[in-house]
PDB file of C-alpha atoms in Angstrom:
ATOM      1  CA  MET A  23      32.563  -4.280  -5.174  1.00 36.00           C
ATOM      2  CA  PHE A  24      32.914  -0.487  -5.193  1.00 35.00           C
ATOM      3  CA  PRO A  25      36.567   0.642  -5.059  1.00 37.00           C
ATOM      4  CA  TYR A  26      35.556   3.466  -2.719  1.00 37.00           C
ATOM      5  CA  PRO A  27      33.469   3.762   0.444  1.00 38.00           C
ATOM      6  CA  LEU A  28      29.739   3.792  -0.289  1.00 39.00           C
ATOM      7  CA  SER A  29      29.262   7.516   0.404  1.00 37.00           C
ATOM      8  CA  ILE A  30      32.082   8.447  -2.014  1.00 36.00           C
ATOM      9  CA  SER A  31      30.850   6.000  -4.635  1.00 40.00           C
ATOM     10  CA  LEU A  32      27.339   7.490  -4.502  1.00 40.00           C
ATOM     11  CA  ALA A  33      28.758  10.955  -4.920  1.00 39.00           C
ATOM     12  CA  LEU A  34      30.834   9.895  -7.920  1.00 41.00           C
ATOM     13  CA  LEU A  35      27.668   8.452  -9.485  1.00 43.00           C
ATOM     14  CA  GLY A  36      25.784  11.684  -8.848  1.00 44.00           C
ATOM     15  CA  LEU A  37      23.427   9.985  -6.358  1.00 42.00           C
ATOM     16  CA  PRO A  38      22.293  11.532  -3.078  1.00 41.00           C
ATOM     17  CA  LEU A  39      24.273  10.721   0.066  1.00 42.00           C
ATOM     18  CA  THR A  40      21.130  10.243   2.174  1.00 46.00           C
ATOM     19  CA  ARG A  41      19.693   6.740   2.147  1.00 50.00           C
ATOM     20  CA  ALA A  42      16.390   5.359   3.340  1.00 50.00           C
ATOM     21  CA  ALA A  43      17.379   2.513   5.631  1.00 83.00           C
ATOM     22  CA  ILE A  44      15.405  -0.717   5.250  1.00 96.00           C
ATOM     23  CA  PRO A  45      15.470  -1.959   8.839  1.00 96.00           C
ATOM     24  CA  SER A  46      16.350  -5.409  10.060  1.00 96.00           C
ATOM     25  CA  ILE A  47      13.664  -7.227  12.046  1.00 96.00           C
ATOM     26  CA  SER A  48      14.768  -9.702  14.688  1.00 96.00           C
ATOM     27  CA  GLY A  49      13.840 -13.261  13.723  1.00 97.00           C
ATOM     28  CA  PHE A  50      13.055 -12.309  10.111  1.00 98.00           C
ATOM     29  CA  THR A  51      15.053 -12.374   6.882  1.00 98.00           C
ATOM     30  CA  LEU A  52      14.637  -9.637   4.272  1.00 98.00           C
ATOM     31  CA  THR A  53      12.992 -11.243   1.226  1.00 98.00           C
ATOM     32  CA  TRP A  54      12.683  -8.104  -0.947  1.00 98.00           C
ATOM     33  CA  GLY A  55      13.002  -4.393  -0.473  1.00 98.00           C
ATOM     34  CA  GLU A  56      12.968  -1.062  -2.284  1.00 97.00           C
ATOM     35  CA  ASP A  57      14.577   2.098  -0.850  1.00 96.00           C
ATOM     36  CA  PHE A  58      13.830   4.449  -3.750  1.00 97.00           C
ATOM     37  CA  ILE A  59      17.381   5.670  -4.197  1.00 95.00           C
ATOM     38  CA  GLY A  60      17.756   7.422  -7.554  1.00 95.00           C
ATOM     39  CA  THR A  61      18.063  10.647  -9.437  1.00 97.00           C
ATOM     40  CA  ALA A  62      15.585  13.366  -8.489  1.00 98.00           C
ATOM     41  CA  GLY A  63      12.707  13.520 -10.960  1.00 98.00           C
ATOM     42  CA  SER A  64      13.162   9.984 -12.281  1.00 98.00           C
ATOM     43  CA  LEU A  65      10.551   7.255 -12.196  1.00 98.00           C
ATOM     44  CA  PRO A  66      10.816   4.281  -9.818  1.00 98.00           C
ATOM     45  CA  ASN A  67      12.828   1.314 -11.017  1.00 97.00           C
ATOM     46  CA  THR A  68      10.656  -0.498 -13.589  1.00 96.00           C
ATOM     47  CA  GLY A  69      12.572  -3.685 -12.836  1.00 97.00           C
ATOM     48  CA  ASN A  70      10.788  -3.612  -9.500  1.00 98.00           C
ATOM     49  CA  TRP A  71       7.569  -1.753 -10.294  1.00 98.00           C
ATOM     50  CA  ILE A  72       4.708  -1.728 -12.783  1.00 98.00           C
ATOM     51  CA  ILE A  73       3.266   1.758 -13.304  1.00 98.00           C
ATOM     52  CA  ASP A  74      -0.509   1.571 -13.715  1.00 98.00           C
ATOM     53  CA  THR A  75      -2.054   4.229 -15.963  1.00 98.00           C
ATOM     54  CA  GLY A  76      -5.543   5.321 -16.953  1.00 98.00           C
ATOM     55  CA  THR A  77      -8.771   4.570 -15.131  1.00 98.00           C
ATOM     56  CA  SER A  78      -8.873   0.751 -15.165  1.00 98.00           C
ATOM     57  CA  TYR A  79      -7.027  -2.438 -15.979  1.00 97.00           C
ATOM     58  CA  PRO A  80      -7.637  -3.678 -19.544  1.00 95.00           C
ATOM     59  CA  GLY A  81     -11.087  -5.230 -19.407  1.00 94.00           C
ATOM     60  CA  GLY A  82     -11.295  -4.598 -15.665  1.00 95.00           C
ATOM     61  CA  ALA A  83     -13.853  -2.619 -13.681  1.00 96.00           C
ATOM     62  CA  SER A  84     -14.123   1.052 -14.517  1.00 97.00           C
ATOM     63  CA  ASP A  85     -12.668   3.642 -12.121  1.00 98.00           C
ATOM     64  CA  TRP A  86     -10.471   0.827 -10.711  1.00 98.00           C
ATOM     65  CA  GLY A  87     -13.604  -0.732  -9.205  1.00 97.00           C
ATOM     66  CA  THR A  88     -13.804   1.853  -6.417  1.00 98.00           C
ATOM     67  CA  GLY A  89     -15.425   4.920  -8.016  1.00 98.00           C
ATOM     68  CA  GLU A  90     -12.242   6.980  -7.684  1.00 98.00           C
ATOM     69  CA  ILE A  91     -12.187   9.872 -10.144  1.00 98.00           C
ATOM     70  CA  GLN A  92      -8.541  10.536 -10.978  1.00 98.00           C
ATOM     71  CA  THR A  93      -6.555   9.325 -13.968  1.00 98.00           C
ATOM     72  CA  TYR A  94      -3.270   7.589 -13.149  1.00 98.00           C
ATOM     73  CA  THR A  95      -0.221   8.640 -15.169  1.00 98.00           C
ATOM     74  CA  SER A  96       3.486   7.915 -15.459  1.00 98.00           C
ATOM     75  CA  SER A  97       4.317  11.615 -15.583  1.00 98.00           C
ATOM     76  CA  PRO A  98       7.016  12.797 -13.160  1.00 98.00           C
ATOM     77  CA  ASN A  99       4.486  15.445 -12.162  1.00 98.00           C
ATOM     78  CA  ASN A 100       2.543  12.640 -10.458  1.00 98.00           C
ATOM     79  CA  LEU A 101       5.245  10.003  -9.817  1.00 99.00           C
ATOM     80  CA  ARG A 102       8.919  10.671  -9.108  1.00 98.00           C
ATOM     81  CA  LEU A 103      11.909   9.997  -6.921  1.00 98.00           C
ATOM     82  CA  ASP A 104      12.872  13.033  -4.884  1.00 97.00           C
ATOM     83  CA  GLY A 105      16.601  12.348  -4.891  1.00 96.00           C
ATOM     84  CA  ASP A 106      16.679  11.924  -1.122  1.00 95.00           C
ATOM     85  CA  GLY A 107      15.553   8.310  -0.996  1.00 95.00           C
ATOM     86  CA  ASN A 108      11.800   8.800  -1.210  1.00 97.00           C
ATOM     87  CA  LEU A 109       9.141   8.084  -3.827  1.00 98.00           C
ATOM     88  CA  VAL A 110       6.625  10.928  -4.152  1.00 98.00           C
ATOM     89  CA  ILE A 111       3.106  10.456  -5.548  1.00 99.00           C
ATOM     90  CA  THR A 112       1.363  13.799  -6.138  1.00 99.00           C
ATOM     91  CA  ALA A 113      -2.338  14.369  -6.823  1.00 99.00           C
ATOM     92  CA  ILE A 114      -2.879  17.319  -9.188  1.00 98.00           C
ATOM     93  CA  LYS A 115      -6.033  19.042 -10.352  1.00 98.00           C
ATOM     94  CA  ASP A 116      -6.061  20.989 -13.616  1.00 96.00           C
ATOM     95  CA  SER A 117      -8.689  22.013 -16.137  1.00 96.00           C
ATOM     96  CA  ALA A 118      -9.056  18.392 -17.297  1.00 96.00           C
ATOM     97  CA  GLY A 119      -9.556  16.975 -13.801  1.00 98.00           C
ATOM     98  CA  TRP A 120      -7.434  15.088 -11.300  1.00 98.00           C
ATOM     99  CA  THR A 121      -4.322  13.046 -12.027  1.00 98.00           C
ATOM    100  CA  SER A 122      -2.226  10.929  -9.651  1.00 99.00           C
ATOM    101  CA  ALA A 123      -0.205   7.687  -9.666  1.00 99.00           C
ATOM    102  CA  ARG A 124      -0.401   4.018  -8.784  1.00 99.00           C
ATOM    103  CA  ILE A 125       2.359   1.380  -8.820  1.00 99.00           C
ATOM    104  CA  GLU A 126       2.516  -2.317  -8.078  1.00 98.00           C
ATOM    105  CA  THR A 127       5.411  -4.741  -7.586  1.00 98.00           C
ATOM    106  CA  GLN A 128       6.660  -6.718 -10.526  1.00 98.00           C
ATOM    107  CA  ARG A 129       6.995  -9.613  -8.083  1.00 98.00           C
ATOM    108  CA  SER A 130       3.730 -11.344  -7.229  1.00 98.00           C
ATOM    109  CA  ASP A 131       5.055 -14.196  -5.070  1.00 98.00           C
ATOM    110  CA  PHE A 132       4.924 -12.705  -1.588  1.00 98.00           C
ATOM    111  CA  MET A 133       3.444 -15.152   0.924  1.00 98.00           C
ATOM    112  CA  ALA A 134       4.002 -16.749   4.296  1.00 98.00           C
ATOM    113  CA  ALA A 135       5.116 -20.370   4.028  1.00 98.00           C
ATOM    114  CA  ALA A 136       3.308 -23.085   5.975  1.00 98.00           C
ATOM    115  CA  GLY A 137       4.562 -22.854   9.533  1.00 98.00           C
ATOM    116  CA  GLY A 138       6.190 -19.469   8.899  1.00 98.00           C
ATOM    117  CA  LYS A 139       5.517 -15.758   9.081  1.00 98.00           C
ATOM    118  CA  MET A 140       5.686 -12.863   6.629  1.00 98.00           C
ATOM    119  CA  ARG A 141       5.835  -9.153   7.277  1.00 98.00           C
ATOM    120  CA  ILE A 142       5.058  -6.508   4.636  1.00 99.00           C
ATOM    121  CA  GLN A 143       6.156  -3.083   5.809  1.00 98.00           C
ATOM    122  CA  ALA A 144       6.617   0.486   4.574  1.00 98.00           C
ATOM    123  CA  SER A 145       7.596   3.878   5.924  1.00 98.00           C
ATOM    124  CA  LEU A 146       4.974   6.364   4.683  1.00 98.00           C
ATOM    125  CA  ASN A 147       4.258  10.081   5.024  1.00 98.00           C
ATOM    126  CA  LEU A 148       0.614  10.844   4.184  1.00 98.00           C
ATOM    127  CA  PRO A 149      -0.454  13.978   2.297  1.00 98.00           C
ATOM    128  CA  SER A 150      -0.816  17.110   4.381  1.00 98.00           C
ATOM    129  CA  VAL A 151      -2.890  19.822   2.636  1.00 98.00           C
ATOM    130  CA  SER A 152      -5.215  22.592   3.754  1.00 98.00           C
ATOM    131  CA  ASN A 153      -8.358  20.852   2.359  1.00 98.00           C
ATOM    132  CA  PRO A 154      -7.881  17.064   2.086  1.00 98.00           C
ATOM    133  CA  ILE A 155     -11.475  16.007   1.345  1.00 98.00           C
ATOM    134  CA  GLY A 156     -11.309  13.121  -1.135  1.00 98.00           C
ATOM    135  CA  TYR A 157      -7.641  12.174  -0.623  1.00 99.00           C
ATOM    136  CA  TRP A 158      -7.237   8.386  -0.360  1.00 99.00           C
ATOM    137  CA  PRO A 159      -3.616   7.155  -0.031  1.00 99.00           C
ATOM    138  CA  ALA A 160      -3.217   3.396   0.291  1.00 99.00           C
ATOM    139  CA  PHE A 161      -0.636   0.614   0.842  1.00 99.00           C
ATOM    140  CA  TRP A 162      -2.088  -2.800   0.066  1.00 99.00           C
ATOM    141  CA  THR A 163      -1.871  -6.160  -1.697  1.00 99.00           C
ATOM    142  CA  LEU A 164      -3.871  -8.265  -4.133  1.00 98.00           C
ATOM    143  CA  GLY A 165      -3.725 -12.007  -4.736  1.00 98.00           C
ATOM    144  CA  ALA A 166      -1.416 -12.879  -7.613  1.00 98.00           C
ATOM    145  CA  ALA A 167      -4.257 -14.616  -9.451  1.00 98.00           C
ATOM    146  CA  TYR A 168      -5.812 -11.222 -10.100  1.00 98.00           C
ATOM    147  CA  ARG A 169      -3.224 -10.397 -12.742  1.00 97.00           C
ATOM    148  CA  GLY A 170      -4.562 -10.939 -16.239  1.00 95.00           C
ATOM    149  CA  ASN A 171      -8.053 -11.743 -14.940  1.00 96.00           C
ATOM    150  CA  TYR A 172      -9.254  -8.559 -13.159  1.00 96.00           C
ATOM    151  CA  LEU A 173     -12.721  -9.990 -12.596  1.00 95.00           C
ATOM    152  CA  ASN A 174     -11.997 -12.478  -9.775  1.00 97.00           C
ATOM    153  CA  TRP A 175     -12.039 -10.040  -6.844  1.00 98.00           C
ATOM    154  CA  PRO A 176     -12.487 -10.556  -3.911  1.00 98.00           C
ATOM    155  CA  GLU A 177     -11.941 -14.321  -4.020  1.00 98.00           C
ATOM    156  CA  ILE A 178      -8.238 -13.816  -4.736  1.00 98.00           C
ATOM    157  CA  GLY A 179      -7.872 -11.861  -1.517  1.00 98.00           C
ATOM    158  CA  GLU A 180      -6.804  -8.350  -0.619  1.00 98.00           C
ATOM    159  CA  PHE A 181      -4.854  -7.082   2.396  1.00 99.00           C
ATOM    160  CA  ASP A 182      -5.304  -3.353   2.986  1.00 99.00           C
ATOM    161  CA  ILE A 183      -2.304  -2.562   5.157  1.00 99.00           C
ATOM    162  CA  MET A 184      -2.858   1.207   5.333  1.00 98.00           C
ATOM    163  CA  GLU A 185      -5.773   3.244   4.068  1.00 98.00           C
ATOM    164  CA  ASN A 186      -6.467   6.857   4.995  1.00 98.00           C
ATOM    165  CA  VAL A 187      -9.224   9.121   3.750  1.00 98.00           C
ATOM    166  CA  ASN A 188     -10.119  12.808   3.826  1.00 98.00           C
ATOM    167  CA  GLY A 189      -7.005  13.753   5.793  1.00 98.00           C
ATOM    168  CA  LEU A 190      -8.322  12.238   9.018  1.00 98.00           C
ATOM    169  CA  ASN A 191      -5.726  11.264  11.609  1.00 98.00           C
ATOM    170  CA  ARG A 192      -6.915   7.654  11.466  1.00 98.00           C
ATOM    171  CA  ILE A 193      -5.670   4.465   9.775  1.00 98.00           C
ATOM    172  CA  TRP A 194      -7.892   1.700   8.392  1.00 98.00           C
ATOM    173  CA  ALA A 195      -6.917  -1.972   7.927  1.00 98.00           C
ATOM    174  CA  THR A 196      -9.033  -4.486   6.038  1.00 98.00           C
ATOM    175  CA  LEU A 197      -9.158  -8.049   4.783  1.00 98.00           C
ATOM    176  CA  HIS A 198     -11.200  -8.614   1.605  1.00 98.00           C
ATOM    177  CA  CYS A 199     -12.157 -12.155   0.642  1.00 98.00           C
ATOM    178  CA  GLY A 200     -14.841 -14.545  -0.548  1.00 98.00           C
ATOM    179  CA  VAL A 201     -17.636 -13.231  -2.751  1.00 98.00           C
ATOM    180  CA  ASN A 202     -19.184  -9.858  -3.549  1.00 97.00           C
ATOM    181  CA  PRO A 203     -21.624  -8.716  -2.313  1.00 97.00           C
ATOM    182  CA  GLY A 204     -21.792 -10.126   1.206  1.00 98.00           C
ATOM    183  CA  GLY A 205     -19.990 -13.347   1.896  1.00 98.00           C
ATOM    184  CA  PRO A 206     -17.710 -14.126   4.849  1.00 98.00           C
ATOM    185  CA  CYS A 207     -15.884 -10.781   4.551  1.00 98.00           C
ATOM    186  CA  ASP A 208     -19.089  -8.702   4.324  1.00 98.00           C
ATOM    187  CA  GLU A 209     -18.138  -7.260   0.922  1.00 98.00           C
ATOM    188  CA  THR A 210     -17.737  -4.647  -0.204  1.00 97.00           C
ATOM    189  CA  ASN A 211     -16.892  -3.546   3.335  1.00 97.00           C
ATOM    190  CA  GLY A 212     -14.399  -6.274   4.193  1.00 98.00           C
ATOM    191  CA  LEU A 213     -13.333  -7.304   7.690  1.00 98.00           C
ATOM    192  CA  GLY A 214     -11.809  -4.073   8.905  1.00 98.00           C
ATOM    193  CA  GLY A 215     -10.711  -2.097  11.889  1.00 98.00           C
ATOM    194  CA  ASN A 216      -9.120   1.289  12.414  1.00 97.00           C
ATOM    195  CA  LEU A 217      -6.662   3.121  14.605  1.00 97.00           C
ATOM    196  CA  ALA A 218      -9.064   5.858  15.658  1.00 95.00           C
ATOM    197  CA  THR A 219      -6.619   7.418  18.148  1.00 95.00           C
ATOM    198  CA  GLY A 220      -4.267   8.548  15.375  1.00 96.00           C
ATOM    199  CA  CYS A 221      -0.697   7.613  14.599  1.00 97.00           C
ATOM    200  CA  PRO A 222       1.585   7.206  17.645  1.00 97.00           C
ATOM    201  CA  GLY A 223       3.452  10.353  18.647  1.00 97.00           C
ATOM    202  CA  SER A 224       2.510  12.589  15.702  1.00 98.00           C
ATOM    203  CA  ASN A 225      -0.182  12.986  13.061  1.00 98.00           C
ATOM    204  CA  CYS A 226      -0.312  10.492  10.204  1.00 98.00           C
ATOM    205  CA  GLN A 227      -0.274  13.442   7.799  1.00 98.00           C
ATOM    206  CA  GLY A 228       3.052  15.224   7.381  1.00 97.00           C
ATOM    207  CA  ASN A 229       5.091  12.659   9.323  1.00 97.00           C
ATOM    208  CA  PHE A 230       6.706   9.325   8.473  1.00 97.00           C
ATOM    209  CA  HIS A 231       5.246   6.297  10.253  1.00 98.00           C
ATOM    210  CA  THR A 232       5.834   2.569   9.808  1.00 98.00           C
ATOM    211  CA  TYR A 233       2.905   0.448   8.646  1.00 98.00           C
ATOM    212  CA  THR A 234       3.126  -3.329   8.933  1.00 98.00           C
ATOM    213  CA  LEU A 235       1.042  -6.391   8.148  1.00 99.00           C
ATOM    214  CA  GLU A 236       2.112  -9.706   9.674  1.00 98.00           C
ATOM    215  CA  VAL A 237       0.803 -12.971   8.229  1.00 98.00           C
ATOM    216  CA  ASP A 238       1.396 -15.606  10.893  1.00 98.00           C
ATOM    217  CA  ARG A 239       1.070 -19.262   9.930  1.00 98.00           C
ATOM    218  CA  SER A 240       3.372 -20.473  12.724  1.00 98.00           C
ATOM    219  CA  GLN A 241       0.657 -20.985  15.358  1.00 96.00           C
ATOM    220  CA  GLU A 242      -2.246 -23.378  15.711  1.00 95.00           C
ATOM    221  CA  LEU A 243      -4.596 -20.548  14.818  1.00 97.00           C
ATOM    222  CA  GLU A 244      -3.210 -18.608  11.868  1.00 98.00           C
ATOM    223  CA  HIS A 245      -3.829 -14.863  11.919  1.00 98.00           C
ATOM    224  CA  LEU A 246      -3.243 -11.514  10.288  1.00 98.00           C
ATOM    225  CA  ALA A 247      -2.072  -8.598  12.428  1.00 98.00           C
ATOM    226  CA  TRP A 248      -1.803  -4.906  11.547  1.00 98.00           C
ATOM    227  CA  PHE A 249       0.606  -2.455  13.233  1.00 98.00           C
ATOM    228  CA  VAL A 250       1.483   1.271  13.102  1.00 98.00           C
ATOM    229  CA  ASP A 251       4.931   2.020  14.537  1.00 98.00           C
ATOM    230  CA  GLY A 252       4.817  -1.391  16.215  1.00 97.00           C
ATOM    231  CA  VAL A 253       1.431  -0.755  17.849  1.00 97.00           C
ATOM    232  CA  LEU A 254      -1.014  -3.607  17.142  1.00 98.00           C
ATOM    233  CA  PHE A 255      -4.460  -2.262  16.259  1.00 98.00           C
ATOM    234  CA  TRP A 256      -6.301  -4.936  14.236  1.00 98.00           C
ATOM    235  CA  GLN A 257      -6.335  -8.717  13.859  1.00 98.00           C
ATOM    236  CA  VAL A 258      -8.207 -11.326  11.833  1.00 98.00           C
ATOM    237  CA  ILE A 259      -7.879 -15.024  12.747  1.00 98.00           C
ATOM    238  CA  GLU A 260      -8.525 -17.986  10.489  1.00 98.00           C
ATOM    239  CA  THR A 261     -11.727 -18.960  12.322  1.00 98.00           C
ATOM    240  CA  ASP A 262     -13.275 -15.616  11.367  1.00 98.00           C
ATOM    241  CA  VAL A 263     -13.958 -17.020   7.879  1.00 98.00           C
ATOM    242  CA  PRO A 264     -14.517 -20.524   6.434  1.00 98.00           C
ATOM    243  CA  LEU A 265     -11.327 -22.552   6.138  1.00 98.00           C
ATOM    244  CA  ASP A 266     -11.426 -22.786   2.351  1.00 98.00           C
ATOM    245  CA  VAL A 267     -11.779 -18.982   2.097  1.00 98.00           C
ATOM    246  CA  TRP A 268      -8.887 -18.475   4.495  1.00 98.00           C
ATOM    247  CA  GLU A 269      -6.669 -20.825   2.487  1.00 98.00           C
ATOM    248  CA  GLN A 270      -7.592 -19.170  -0.791  1.00 98.00           C
ATOM    249  CA  THR A 271      -6.834 -15.746   0.619  1.00 98.00           C
ATOM    250  CA  VAL A 272      -3.840 -16.309   2.896  1.00 98.00           C
ATOM    251  CA  HIS A 273      -2.070 -19.416   1.547  1.00 98.00           C
ATOM    252  CA  ASN A 274      -1.549 -17.974  -1.921  1.00 98.00           C
ATOM    253  CA  PRO A 275       0.937 -15.326  -3.149  1.00 98.00           C
ATOM    254  CA  HIS A 276       0.222 -11.590  -3.376  1.00 99.00           C
ATOM    255  CA  PHE A 277       1.681  -8.500  -4.989  1.00 99.00           C
ATOM    256  CA  ILE A 278       2.014  -5.045  -3.370  1.00 99.00           C
ATOM    257  CA  LEU A 279       0.433  -1.745  -4.454  1.00 99.00           C
ATOM    258  CA  LEU A 280       0.883   1.916  -3.537  1.00 99.00           C
ATOM    259  CA  ASN A 281      -1.470   4.586  -4.825  1.00 99.00           C
ATOM    260  CA  LEU A 282      -3.020   7.948  -4.114  1.00 99.00           C
ATOM    261  CA  ALA A 283      -6.655   7.927  -5.233  1.00 99.00           C
ATOM    262  CA  MET A 284      -9.034  10.894  -5.282  1.00 99.00           C
ATOM    263  CA  GLY A 285     -12.654  10.353  -4.372  1.00 98.00           C
ATOM    264  CA  GLY A 286     -14.453   7.036  -4.526  1.00 98.00           C
ATOM    265  CA  ALA A 287     -16.660   4.871  -2.369  1.00 98.00           C
ATOM    266  CA  PHE A 288     -14.552   4.939   0.800  1.00 98.00           C
ATOM    267  CA  PRO A 289     -13.886   8.687   1.186  1.00 98.00           C
ATOM    268  CA  ASP A 290     -17.465   9.390   0.048  1.00 98.00           C
ATOM    269  CA  ALA A 291     -18.853   7.077   2.747  1.00 98.00           C
ATOM    270  CA  ILE A 292     -16.755   8.607   5.490  1.00 98.00           C
ATOM    271  CA  GLN A 293     -17.568  12.169   4.360  1.00 98.00           C
ATOM    272  CA  GLY A 294     -21.250  11.410   3.813  1.00 98.00           C
ATOM    273  CA  SER A 295     -21.187  13.080   0.385  1.00 98.00           C
ATOM    274  CA  THR A 296     -19.353  13.024  -2.922  1.00 98.00           C
ATOM    275  CA  THR A 297     -15.624  13.747  -2.813  1.00 98.00           C
ATOM    276  CA  PRO A 298     -13.424  15.506  -3.682  1.00 98.00           C
ATOM    277  CA  VAL A 299     -15.074  18.917  -3.394  1.00 98.00           C
ATOM    278  CA  GLU A 300     -14.391  22.097  -5.352  1.00 98.00           C
ATOM    279  CA  ALA A 301     -12.188  23.422  -2.532  1.00 98.00           C
ATOM    280  CA  THR A 302     -10.087  20.245  -2.206  1.00 98.00           C
ATOM    281  CA  SER A 303      -6.414  21.206  -2.356  1.00 98.00           C
ATOM    282  CA  SER A 304      -4.344  20.203  -5.383  1.00 98.00           C
ATOM    283  CA  GLY A 305      -0.732  19.096  -4.967  1.00 98.00           C
ATOM    284  CA  GLY A 306      -0.898  16.795  -1.974  1.00 98.00           C
ATOM    285  CA  MET A 307       2.151  14.502  -1.756  1.00 98.00           C
ATOM    286  CA  TYR A 308       2.264  10.892  -0.575  1.00 98.00           C
ATOM    287  CA  GLN A 309       5.870   9.979   0.303  1.00 98.00           C
ATOM    288  CA  ILE A 310       7.258   6.447   0.552  1.00 98.00           C
ATOM    289  CA  ALA A 311      10.700   5.967   2.087  1.00 98.00           C
ATOM    290  CA  TYR A 312      10.883   2.190   1.669  1.00 98.00           C
ATOM    291  CA  VAL A 313       8.835  -0.949   1.127  1.00 98.00           C
ATOM    292  CA  ALA A 314      10.059  -4.306   2.388  1.00 98.00           C
ATOM    293  CA  VAL A 315       8.950  -7.929   2.699  1.00 98.00           C
ATOM    294  CA  TYR A 316      10.371 -10.204   5.388  1.00 98.00           C
ATOM    295  CA  ASN A 317       9.912 -13.907   6.069  1.00 98.00           C
ATOM    296  CA  ALA A 318      10.618 -16.136   9.015  1.00 98.00           C
TER     297      ALA A 318
END
């Protein structure tokens, strides 16, 4: 126990007095959370996070399997705590090309128990720049069986909780599963929907919003549900895919990823041409106030 009130103790430790609050959710228990409290300029806690670097996993698909063009680094120029309770991922272009950052949870055991529910949630502020063509911030998961294999996608499952491309005021949500190409999830497209009306109340870019995936195994028909600021905008139910595919994808543990990619198949498809472009702005910042997993 601290001998002083929390605010005084943080000051004595040289930590900021502001704190990103991980909210309570009625009916759920917090399983794991990260509020990114730490010294400005430092890297996120490596006890909680793996920092991915380069352009692929060892032996995995090149360009992270998506055609993205940046190199991920562990440099504080690309990945740092801001000292005010946020993680900042910055995409930078220099004479050598684009760099950015990607992290994933050390824990890979996040799942909804039979008869239960799980929520994976984050408060995110998407990059706001003058020319955002090619920007691709994401908040997502992969099945735990992907680690050390890197060639078993999409059968291990992927939940894209938040994807945004080219600075559009829209959010995409997708389930990836089965086989590639084609299969029950129409790979490489996945079973996806989007919030075409924009984030509630304010633009997705330049403002914090709450992005949530709920995995519900408590009802006769299990389902996945995606929310922005509590607004439901996409669902997939277990009868949308064969039962064995659903079980492989939903009944097994996942880990969580956050990254800011540049270019690749998704932004290229939405733009209708190769991204980023020469005029794309360098220095766009993707801010994460907290990430949390809840179970019920």
